JSON list of C-alpha atoms in Angstrom, two decimals:
[
{"chain": "G", "resi": 3, "resn": "UNK", "atom": "CA", "xyz": [-44.72, 120.65, 101.22]},
{"chain": "G", "resi": 4, "resn": "UNK", "atom": "CA", "xyz": [-48.03, 119.06, 100.22]},
{"chain": "G", "resi": 5, "resn": "UNK", "atom": "CA", "xyz": [-48.48, 115.28, 100.10]},
{"chain": "G", "resi": 6, "resn": "UNK", "atom": "CA", "xyz": [-48.84, 115.45, 96.29]},
{"chain": "G", "resi": 7, "resn": "UNK", "atom": "CA", "xyz": [-45.58, 117.39, 95.93]},
{"chain": "G", "resi": 8, "resn": "UNK", "atom": "CA", "xyz": [-43.80, 114.93, 98.23]},
{"chain": "G", "resi": 9, "resn": "UNK", "atom": "CA", "xyz": [-45.06, 111.96, 96.18]},
{"chain": "G", "resi": 10, "resn": "UNK", "atom": "CA", "xyz": [-43.97, 113.58, 92.92]},
{"chain": "G", "resi": 11, "resn": "UNK", "atom": "CA", "xyz": [-40.55, 114.28, 94.39]},
{"chain": "G", "resi": 12, "resn": "UNK", "atom": "CA", "xyz": [-40.23, 110.67, 95.61]},
{"chain": "G", "resi": 13, "resn": "UNK", "atom": "CA", "xyz": [-41.06, 109.34, 92.15]},
{"chain": "G", "resi": 14, "resn": "UNK", "atom": "CA", "xyz": [-38.58, 111.70, 90.46]},
{"chain": "G", "resi": 15, "resn": "UNK", "atom": "CA", "xyz": [-35.95, 110.85, 93.06]},
{"chain": "G", "resi": 16, "resn": "UNK", "atom": "CA", "xyz": [-36.41, 107.12, 92.45]},
{"chain": "G", "resi": 17, "resn": "UNK", "atom": "CA", "xyz": [-36.14, 107.56, 88.67]},
{"chain": "G", "resi": 18, "resn": "UNK", "atom": "CA", "xyz": [-33.05, 109.76, 88.85]},
{"chain": "G", "resi": 19, "resn": "UNK", "atom": "CA", "xyz": [-31.24, 107.74, 91.52]},
{"chain": "G", "resi": 20, "resn": "UNK", "atom": "CA", "xyz": [-31.82, 104.14, 90.40]},
{"chain": "G", "resi": 21, "resn": "UNK", "atom": "CA", "xyz": [-28.63, 102.57, 89.10]},
{"chain": "G", "resi": 22, "resn": "UNK", "atom": "CA", "xyz": [-27.81, 99.54, 87.04]},
{"chain": "G", "resi": 23, "resn": "UNK", "atom": "CA", "xyz": [-26.06, 97.17, 89.43]},
{"chain": "G", "resi": 24, "resn": "UNK", "atom": "CA", "xyz": [-23.66, 94.57, 88.07]},
{"chain": "G", "resi": 25, "resn": "UNK", "atom": "CA", "xyz": [-21.99, 93.43, 91.31]},
{"chain": "G", "resi": 26, "resn": "UNK", "atom": "CA", "xyz": [-24.19, 91.78, 93.89]},
{"chain": "G", "resi": 27, "resn": "UNK", "atom": "CA", "xyz": [-23.75, 90.42, 97.38]},
{"chain": "G", "resi": 28, "resn": "UNK", "atom": "CA", "xyz": [-24.33, 86.66, 97.65]},
{"chain": "G", "resi": 29, "resn": "UNK", "atom": "CA", "xyz": [-27.42, 87.10, 99.86]},
{"chain": "G", "resi": 30, "resn": "UNK", "atom": "CA", "xyz": [-30.52, 85.51, 98.29]},
{"chain": "G", "resi": 31, "resn": "UNK", "atom": "CA", "xyz": [-33.53, 87.58, 97.30]},
{"chain": "G", "resi": 32, "resn": "UNK", "atom": "CA", "xyz": [-36.67, 85.92, 98.69]},
{"chain": "G", "resi": 33, "resn": "UNK", "atom": "CA", "xyz": [-39.00, 84.59, 96.00]},
{"chain": "G", "resi": 34, "resn": "UNK", "atom": "CA", "xyz": [-42.03, 86.05, 97.76]},
{"chain": "G", "resi": 35, "resn": "UNK", "atom": "CA", "xyz": [-40.44, 89.49, 97.69]},
{"chain": "G", "resi": 36, "resn": "UNK", "atom": "CA", "xyz": [-39.79, 89.18, 93.94]},
{"chain": "G", "resi": 37, "resn": "UNK", "atom": "CA", "xyz": [-43.40, 88.13, 93.36]},
{"chain": "G", "resi": 38, "resn": "UNK", "atom": "CA", "xyz": [-44.56, 91.10, 95.43]},
{"chain": "G", "resi": 39, "resn": "UNK", "atom": "CA", "xyz": [-42.40, 93.43, 93.31]},
{"chain": "G", "resi": 40, "resn": "UNK", "atom": "CA", "xyz": [-43.90, 91.91, 90.16]},
{"chain": "G", "resi": 41, "resn": "UNK", "atom": "CA", "xyz": [-47.39, 92.54, 91.54]},
{"chain": "G", "resi": 42, "resn": "UNK", "atom": "CA", "xyz": [-46.43, 96.22, 91.69]},
{"chain": "G", "resi": 43, "resn": "UNK", "atom": "CA", "xyz": [-44.70, 96.22, 88.30]},
{"chain": "G", "resi": 44, "resn": "UNK", "atom": "CA", "xyz": [-47.73, 94.90, 86.41]},
{"chain": "G", "resi": 45, "resn": "UNK", "atom": "CA", "xyz": [-49.50, 98.20, 87.03]},
{"chain": "G", "resi": 46, "resn": "UNK", "atom": "CA", "xyz": [-47.67, 99.43, 83.94]},
{"chain": "G", "resi": 47, "resn": "UNK", "atom": "CA", "xyz": [-49.86, 101.01, 81.29]},
{"chain": "G", "resi": 48, "resn": "UNK", "atom": "CA", "xyz": [-50.92, 98.40, 78.75]},
{"chain": "G", "resi": 49, "resn": "UNK", "atom": "CA", "xyz": [-53.44, 98.95, 75.98]},
{"chain": "G", "resi": 50, "resn": "UNK", "atom": "CA", "xyz": [-56.82, 97.31, 76.66]},
{"chain": "G", "resi": 51, "resn": "UNK", "atom": "CA", "xyz": [-55.28, 95.57, 79.68]},
{"chain": "G", "resi": 52, "resn": "UNK", "atom": "CA", "xyz": [-53.82, 92.85, 77.47]},
{"chain": "G", "resi": 53, "resn": "UNK", "atom": "CA", "xyz": [-51.09, 92.19, 80.06]},
{"chain": "G", "resi": 54, "resn": "UNK", "atom": "CA", "xyz": [-48.82, 90.74, 77.35]},
{"chain": "G", "resi": 55, "resn": "UNK", "atom": "CA", "xyz": [-46.16, 89.45, 79.73]},
{"chain": "G", "resi": 56, "resn": "UNK", "atom": "CA", "xyz": [-45.14, 86.40, 81.65]},
{"chain": "G", "resi": 57, "resn": "UNK", "atom": "CA", "xyz": [-42.13, 85.61, 83.80]},
{"chain": "G", "resi": 58, "resn": "UNK", "atom": "CA", "xyz": [-39.64, 82.81, 84.37]},
{"chain": "G", "resi": 59, "resn": "UNK", "atom": "CA", "xyz": [-37.73, 83.15, 87.66]},
{"chain": "G", "resi": 60, "resn": "UNK", "atom": "CA", "xyz": [-34.45, 81.44, 88.51]},
{"chain": "G", "resi": 61, "resn": "UNK", "atom": "CA", "xyz": [-33.72, 81.69, 92.19]},
{"chain": "G", "resi": 62, "resn": "UNK", "atom": "CA", "xyz": [-31.48, 79.64, 94.48]},
{"chain": "G", "resi": 63, "resn": "UNK", "atom": "CA", "xyz": [-30.70, 76.23, 93.02]},
{"chain": "G", "resi": 64, "resn": "UNK", "atom": "CA", "xyz": [-33.02, 77.04, 90.10]},
{"chain": "G", "resi": 65, "resn": "UNK", "atom": "CA", "xyz": [-30.24, 79.15, 88.58]},
{"chain": "G", "resi": 66, "resn": "UNK", "atom": "CA", "xyz": [-28.60, 75.90, 87.46]},
{"chain": "G", "resi": 67, "resn": "UNK", "atom": "CA", "xyz": [-31.52, 75.33, 85.07]},
{"chain": "G", "resi": 68, "resn": "UNK", "atom": "CA", "xyz": [-30.74, 78.66, 83.39]},
{"chain": "G", "resi": 69, "resn": "UNK", "atom": "CA", "xyz": [-27.04, 77.82, 83.22]},
{"chain": "G", "resi": 70, "resn": "UNK", "atom": "CA", "xyz": [-27.88, 74.47, 81.59]},
{"chain": "G", "resi": 71, "resn": "UNK", "atom": "CA", "xyz": [-30.07, 76.20, 78.97]},
{"chain": "G", "resi": 72, "resn": "UNK", "atom": "CA", "xyz": [-27.22, 78.59, 78.16]},
{"chain": "G", "resi": 73, "resn": "UNK", "atom": "CA", "xyz": [-24.82, 75.63, 77.88]},
{"chain": "G", "resi": 74, "resn": "UNK", "atom": "CA", "xyz": [-27.25, 73.83, 75.56]},
{"chain": "G", "resi": 75, "resn": "UNK", "atom": "CA", "xyz": [-26.86, 76.71, 73.12]},
{"chain": "G", "resi": 76, "resn": "UNK", "atom": "CA", "xyz": [-23.31, 77.92, 73.72]},
{"chain": "G", "resi": 77, "resn": "UNK", "atom": "CA", "xyz": [-21.52, 74.81, 74.99]},
{"chain": "G", "resi": 78, "resn": "UNK", "atom": "CA", "xyz": [-20.05, 74.28, 78.43]},
{"chain": "G", "resi": 79, "resn": "UNK", "atom": "CA", "xyz": [-17.10, 76.57, 77.68]},
{"chain": "G", "resi": 80, "resn": "UNK", "atom": "CA", "xyz": [-18.87, 79.92, 77.89]},
{"chain": "G", "resi": 81, "resn": "UNK", "atom": "CA", "xyz": [-18.63, 82.76, 80.33]},
{"chain": "G", "resi": 82, "resn": "UNK", "atom": "CA", "xyz": [-22.37, 83.23, 80.83]},
{"chain": "G", "resi": 83, "resn": "UNK", "atom": "CA", "xyz": [-23.50, 79.91, 82.32]},
{"chain": "G", "resi": 84, "resn": "UNK", "atom": "CA", "xyz": [-21.10, 80.23, 85.25]},
{"chain": "G", "resi": 85, "resn": "UNK", "atom": "CA", "xyz": [-21.80, 83.91, 85.80]},
{"chain": "G", "resi": 86, "resn": "UNK", "atom": "CA", "xyz": [-25.58, 83.48, 86.04]},
{"chain": "G", "resi": 87, "resn": "UNK", "atom": "CA", "xyz": [-25.09, 81.14, 88.97]},
{"chain": "G", "resi": 88, "resn": "UNK", "atom": "CA", "xyz": [-23.30, 83.97, 90.81]},
{"chain": "G", "resi": 89, "resn": "UNK", "atom": "CA", "xyz": [-26.28, 86.34, 90.49]},
{"chain": "G", "resi": 90, "resn": "UNK", "atom": "CA", "xyz": [-28.75, 85.90, 93.38]},
{"chain": "G", "resi": 91, "resn": "UNK", "atom": "CA", "xyz": [-31.86, 85.82, 91.16]},
{"chain": "G", "resi": 92, "resn": "UNK", "atom": "CA", "xyz": [-32.61, 86.16, 87.45]},
{"chain": "G", "resi": 93, "resn": "UNK", "atom": "CA", "xyz": [-35.96, 86.88, 85.87]},
{"chain": "G", "resi": 94, "resn": "UNK", "atom": "CA", "xyz": [-36.77, 86.28, 82.21]},
{"chain": "G", "resi": 95, "resn": "UNK", "atom": "CA", "xyz": [-39.45, 88.67, 81.00]},
{"chain": "G", "resi": 96, "resn": "UNK", "atom": "CA", "xyz": [-41.41, 87.19, 78.12]},
{"chain": "G", "resi": 97, "resn": "UNK", "atom": "CA", "xyz": [-43.66, 89.03, 75.65]},
{"chain": "G", "resi": 98, "resn": "UNK", "atom": "CA", "xyz": [-46.61, 87.20, 74.13]},
{"chain": "G", "resi": 99, "resn": "UNK", "atom": "CA", "xyz": [-46.18, 88.40, 70.55]},
{"chain": "G", "resi": 100, "resn": "UNK", "atom": "CA", "xyz": [-49.10, 89.51, 68.43]},
{"chain": "G", "resi": 101, "resn": "UNK", "atom": "CA", "xyz": [-48.71, 89.24, 64.64]},
{"chain": "G", "resi": 102, "resn": "UNK", "atom": "CA", "xyz": [-50.35, 92.67, 64.14]},
{"chain": "G", "resi": 103, "resn": "UNK", "atom": "CA", "xyz": [-47.54, 95.23, 64.11]},
{"chain": "G", "resi": 104, "resn": "UNK", "atom": "CA", "xyz": [-49.40, 98.04, 65.90]},
{"chain": "G", "resi": 105, "resn": "UNK", "atom": "CA", "xyz": [-50.46, 95.72, 68.72]},
{"chain": "G", "resi": 106, "resn": "UNK", "atom": "CA", "xyz": [-46.96, 94.20, 68.88]},
{"chain": "G", "resi": 107, "resn": "UNK", "atom": "CA", "xyz": [-45.50, 97.69, 69.28]},
{"chain": "G", "resi": 108, "resn": "UNK", "atom": "CA", "xyz": [-48.00, 98.60, 72.01]},
{"chain": "G", "resi": 109, "resn": "UNK", "atom": "CA", "xyz": [-47.33, 95.36, 73.85]},
{"chain": "G", "resi": 110, "resn": "UNK", "atom": "CA", "xyz": [-43.54, 95.70, 73.59]},
{"chain": "G", "resi": 111, "resn": "UNK", "atom": "CA", "xyz": [-43.82, 99.20, 75.04]},
{"chain": "G", "resi": 112, "resn": "UNK", "atom": "CA", "xyz": [-46.06, 97.91, 77.85]},
{"chain": "G", "resi": 113, "resn": "UNK", "atom": "CA", "xyz": [-43.64, 95.13, 78.77]},
{"chain": "G", "resi": 114, "resn": "UNK", "atom": "CA", "xyz": [-40.75, 97.61, 78.74]},
{"chain": "G", "resi": 115, "resn": "UNK", "atom": "CA", "xyz": [-42.72, 99.93, 81.05]},
{"chain": "G", "resi": 116, "resn": "UNK", "atom": "CA", "xyz": [-43.43, 96.96, 83.32]},
{"chain": "G", "resi": 117, "resn": "UNK", "atom": "CA", "xyz": [-39.70, 96.16, 83.47]},
{"chain": "G", "resi": 118, "resn": "UNK", "atom": "CA", "xyz": [-38.94, 99.77, 84.44]},
{"chain": "G", "resi": 119, "resn": "UNK", "atom": "CA", "xyz": [-41.63, 99.58, 87.14]},
{"chain": "G", "resi": 120, "resn": "UNK", "atom": "CA", "xyz": [-40.05, 96.37, 88.45]},
{"chain": "G", "resi": 121, "resn": "UNK", "atom": "CA", "xyz": [-36.59, 97.89, 88.52]},
{"chain": "G", "resi": 122, "resn": "UNK", "atom": "CA", "xyz": [-37.82, 101.00, 90.35]},
{"chain": "G", "resi": 123, "resn": "UNK", "atom": "CA", "xyz": [-39.85, 98.96, 92.84]},
{"chain": "G", "resi": 124, "resn": "UNK", "atom": "CA", "xyz": [-36.83, 96.71, 93.48]},
{"chain": "G", "resi": 125, "resn": "UNK", "atom": "CA", "xyz": [-34.58, 99.74, 93.98]},
{"chain": "G", "resi": 126, "resn": "UNK", "atom": "CA", "xyz": [-37.04, 101.11, 96.54]},
{"chain": "G", "resi": 127, "resn": "UNK", "atom": "CA", "xyz": [-36.40, 97.92, 98.56]},
{"chain": "G", "resi": 128, "resn": "UNK", "atom": "CA", "xyz": [-32.60, 98.11, 98.20]},
{"chain": "G", "resi": 129, "resn": "UNK", "atom": "CA", "xyz": [-32.47, 95.49, 95.47]},
{"chain": "G", "resi": 130, "resn": "UNK", "atom": "CA", "xyz": [-30.28, 96.29, 92.48]},
{"chain": "G", "resi": 131, "resn": "UNK", "atom": "CA", "xyz": [-31.10, 95.19, 88.95]},
{"chain": "G", "resi": 132, "resn": "UNK", "atom": "CA", "xyz": [-29.40, 94.85, 85.59]},
{"chain": "G", "resi": 133, "resn": "UNK", "atom": "CA", "xyz": [-31.46, 94.45, 82.37]},
{"chain": "G", "resi": 134, "resn": "UNK", "atom": "CA", "xyz": [-29.50, 92.04, 80.17]},
{"chain": "G", "resi": 135, "resn": "UNK", "atom": "CA", "xyz": [-30.06, 91.01, 76.55]},
{"chain": "G", "resi": 136, "resn": "UNK", "atom": "CA", "xyz": [-27.92, 88.42, 74.78]},
{"chain": "G", "resi": 137, "resn": "UNK", "atom": "CA", "xyz": [-28.10, 86.72, 71.36]},
{"chain": "G", "resi": 138, "resn": "UNK", "atom": "CA", "xyz": [-28.71, 83.29, 72.94]},
{"chain": "G", "resi": 139, "resn": "UNK", "atom": "CA", "xyz": [-32.15, 84.49, 74.11]},
{"chain": "G", "resi": 140, "resn": "UNK", "atom": "CA", "xyz": [-33.33, 83.85, 70.52]},
{"chain": "G", "resi": 141, "resn": "UNK", "atom": "CA", "xyz": [-31.82, 80.37, 70.21]},
{"chain": "G", "resi": 142, "resn": "UNK", "atom": "CA", "xyz": [-34.14, 77.34, 70.16]},
{"chain": "G", "resi": 143, "resn": "UNK", "atom": "CA", "xyz": [-31.65, 75.24, 72.18]},
{"chain": "G", "resi": 144, "resn": "UNK", "atom": "CA", "xyz": [-31.84, 77.87, 74.94]},
{"chain": "G", "resi": 145, "resn": "UNK", "atom": "CA", "xyz": [-35.57, 78.52, 74.74]},
{"chain": "G", "resi": 146, "resn": "UNK", "atom": "CA", "xyz": [-36.99, 74.99, 74.53]},
{"chain": "G", "resi": 147, "resn": "UNK", "atom": "CA", "xyz": [-35.83, 73.64, 77.94]},
{"chain": "G", "resi": 148, "resn": "UNK", "atom": "CA", "xyz": [-37.21, 76.79, 79.59]},
{"chain": "G", "resi": 149, "resn": "UNK", "atom": "CA", "xyz": [-40.65, 76.49, 78.01]},
{"chain": "G", "resi": 150, "resn": "UNK", "atom": "CA", "xyz": [-40.33, 79.57, 75.80]},
{"chain": "G", "resi": 151, "resn": "UNK", "atom": "CA", "xyz": [-42.70, 78.95, 72.91]},
{"chain": "G", "resi": 152, "resn": "UNK", "atom": "CA", "xyz": [-42.84, 80.09, 69.30]},
{"chain": "G", "resi": 153, "resn": "UNK", "atom": "CA", "xyz": [-44.63, 83.43, 69.26]},
{"chain": "G", "resi": 154, "resn": "UNK", "atom": "CA", "xyz": [-42.93, 84.59, 72.45]},
{"chain": "G", "resi": 155, "resn": "UNK", "atom": "CA", "xyz": [-40.06, 87.07, 72.70]},
{"chain": "G", "resi": 156, "resn": "UNK", "atom": "CA", "xyz": [-37.74, 87.25, 75.68]},
{"chain": "G", "resi": 157, "resn": "UNK", "atom": "CA", "xyz": [-37.49, 90.98, 76.35]},
{"chain": "G", "resi": 158, "resn": "UNK", "atom": "CA", "xyz": [-34.51, 90.40, 78.59]},
{"chain": "G", "resi": 159, "resn": "UNK", "atom": "CA", "xyz": [-33.06, 88.86, 81.68]},
{"chain": "G", "resi": 160, "resn": "UNK", "atom": "CA", "xyz": [-33.27, 90.93, 84.83]},
{"chain": "G", "resi": 161, "resn": "UNK", "atom": "CA", "xyz": [-30.36, 90.15, 87.13]},
{"chain": "G", "resi": 162, "resn": "UNK", "atom": "CA", "xyz": [-31.17, 91.15, 90.71]},
{"chain": "G", "resi": 163, "resn": "UNK", "atom": "CA", "xyz": [-29.66, 91.12, 94.14]},
{"chain": "G", "resi": 164, "resn": "UNK", "atom": "CA", "xyz": [-28.49, 93.30, 96.97]},
{"chain": "G", "resi": 165, "resn": "UNK", "atom": "CA", "xyz": [-25.87, 95.69, 95.59]},
{"chain": "G", "resi": 166, "resn": "UNK", "atom": "CA", "xyz": [-22.24, 95.07, 96.44]},
{"chain": "G", "resi": 167, "resn": "UNK", "atom": "CA", "xyz": [-21.20, 98.12, 94.40]},
{"chain": "G", "resi": 168, "resn": "UNK", "atom": "CA", "xyz": [-23.50, 100.98, 93.40]},
{"chain": "G", "resi": 169, "resn": "UNK", "atom": "CA", "xyz": [-22.11, 102.81, 90.39]},
{"chain": "G", "resi": 170, "resn": "UNK", "atom": "CA", "xyz": [-22.08, 106.59, 90.29]},
{"chain": "G", "resi": 171, "resn": "UNK", "atom": "CA", "xyz": [-24.51, 108.46, 88.08]},
{"chain": "G", "resi": 172, "resn": "UNK", "atom": "CA", "xyz": [-23.63, 109.13, 84.46]},
{"chain": "G", "resi": 173, "resn": "UNK", "atom": "CA", "xyz": [-24.69, 112.38, 82.85]},
{"chain": "G", "resi": 174, "resn": "UNK", "atom": "CA", "xyz": [-27.72, 112.44, 80.61]},
{"chain": "G", "resi": 175, "resn": "UNK", "atom": "CA", "xyz": [-28.30, 114.76, 77.67]},
{"chain": "G", "resi": 176, "resn": "UNK", "atom": "CA", "xyz": [-30.82, 117.41, 78.67]},
{"chain": "G", "resi": 177, "resn": "UNK", "atom": "CA", "xyz": [-34.17, 116.66, 77.03]},
{"chain": "G", "resi": 178, "resn": "UNK", "atom": "CA", "xyz": [-34.26, 120.19, 75.61]},
{"chain": "G", "resi": 179, "resn": "UNK", "atom": "CA", "xyz": [-31.36, 119.26, 73.33]},
{"chain": "G", "resi": 180, "resn": "UNK", "atom": "CA", "xyz": [-33.47, 116.49, 71.79]},
{"chain": "G", "resi": 181, "resn": "UNK", "atom": "CA", "xyz": [-36.75, 118.38, 71.72]},
{"chain": "G", "resi": 182, "resn": "UNK", "atom": "CA", "xyz": [-38.57, 119.65, 68.66]},
{"chain": "G", "resi": 183, "resn": "UNK", "atom": "CA", "xyz": [-41.14, 122.12, 69.90]},
{"chain": "G", "resi": 184, "resn": "UNK", "atom": "CA", "xyz": [-44.16, 123.58, 68.13]},
{"chain": "G", "resi": 185, "resn": "UNK", "atom": "CA", "xyz": [-45.91, 126.29, 70.21]}
]
């Protein structure tokens, strides 16, 4: 097998075998390792190298800050503020929004590709991830204490940690069934 074929197979293997992990061990994920993974993830394609992303990381005791922001919006009696403190690390991925629709679309796609890169890179280092979106991500009471400004969209929260349970694969619809082909 040639080196090129091996690399292609490794990439395909990573894509097909990554799983969304929702149950993590309590072991912390080192901040430096997360930053290193982000340095890989930012190689995502992005039009004119706009790099329309930024990150807010909650690790260790910093997770309490995220819990407090959730409580500011949802009250202390909510299931999310306590659960985020059980996840080893959580990353908010923030899109710098552009008012021009075509550029906004390109940038949203770029940030989504960057998230996928991050999740694949993390998986390659035995770190599981879970891409989470919740209505409170839009709420001013949640956003303000975390420094999320007007004109920024939180693409999601990436929960991460060492997997306690790795779910089995779920079938995907073959692409051919969703393909319109003109030859």
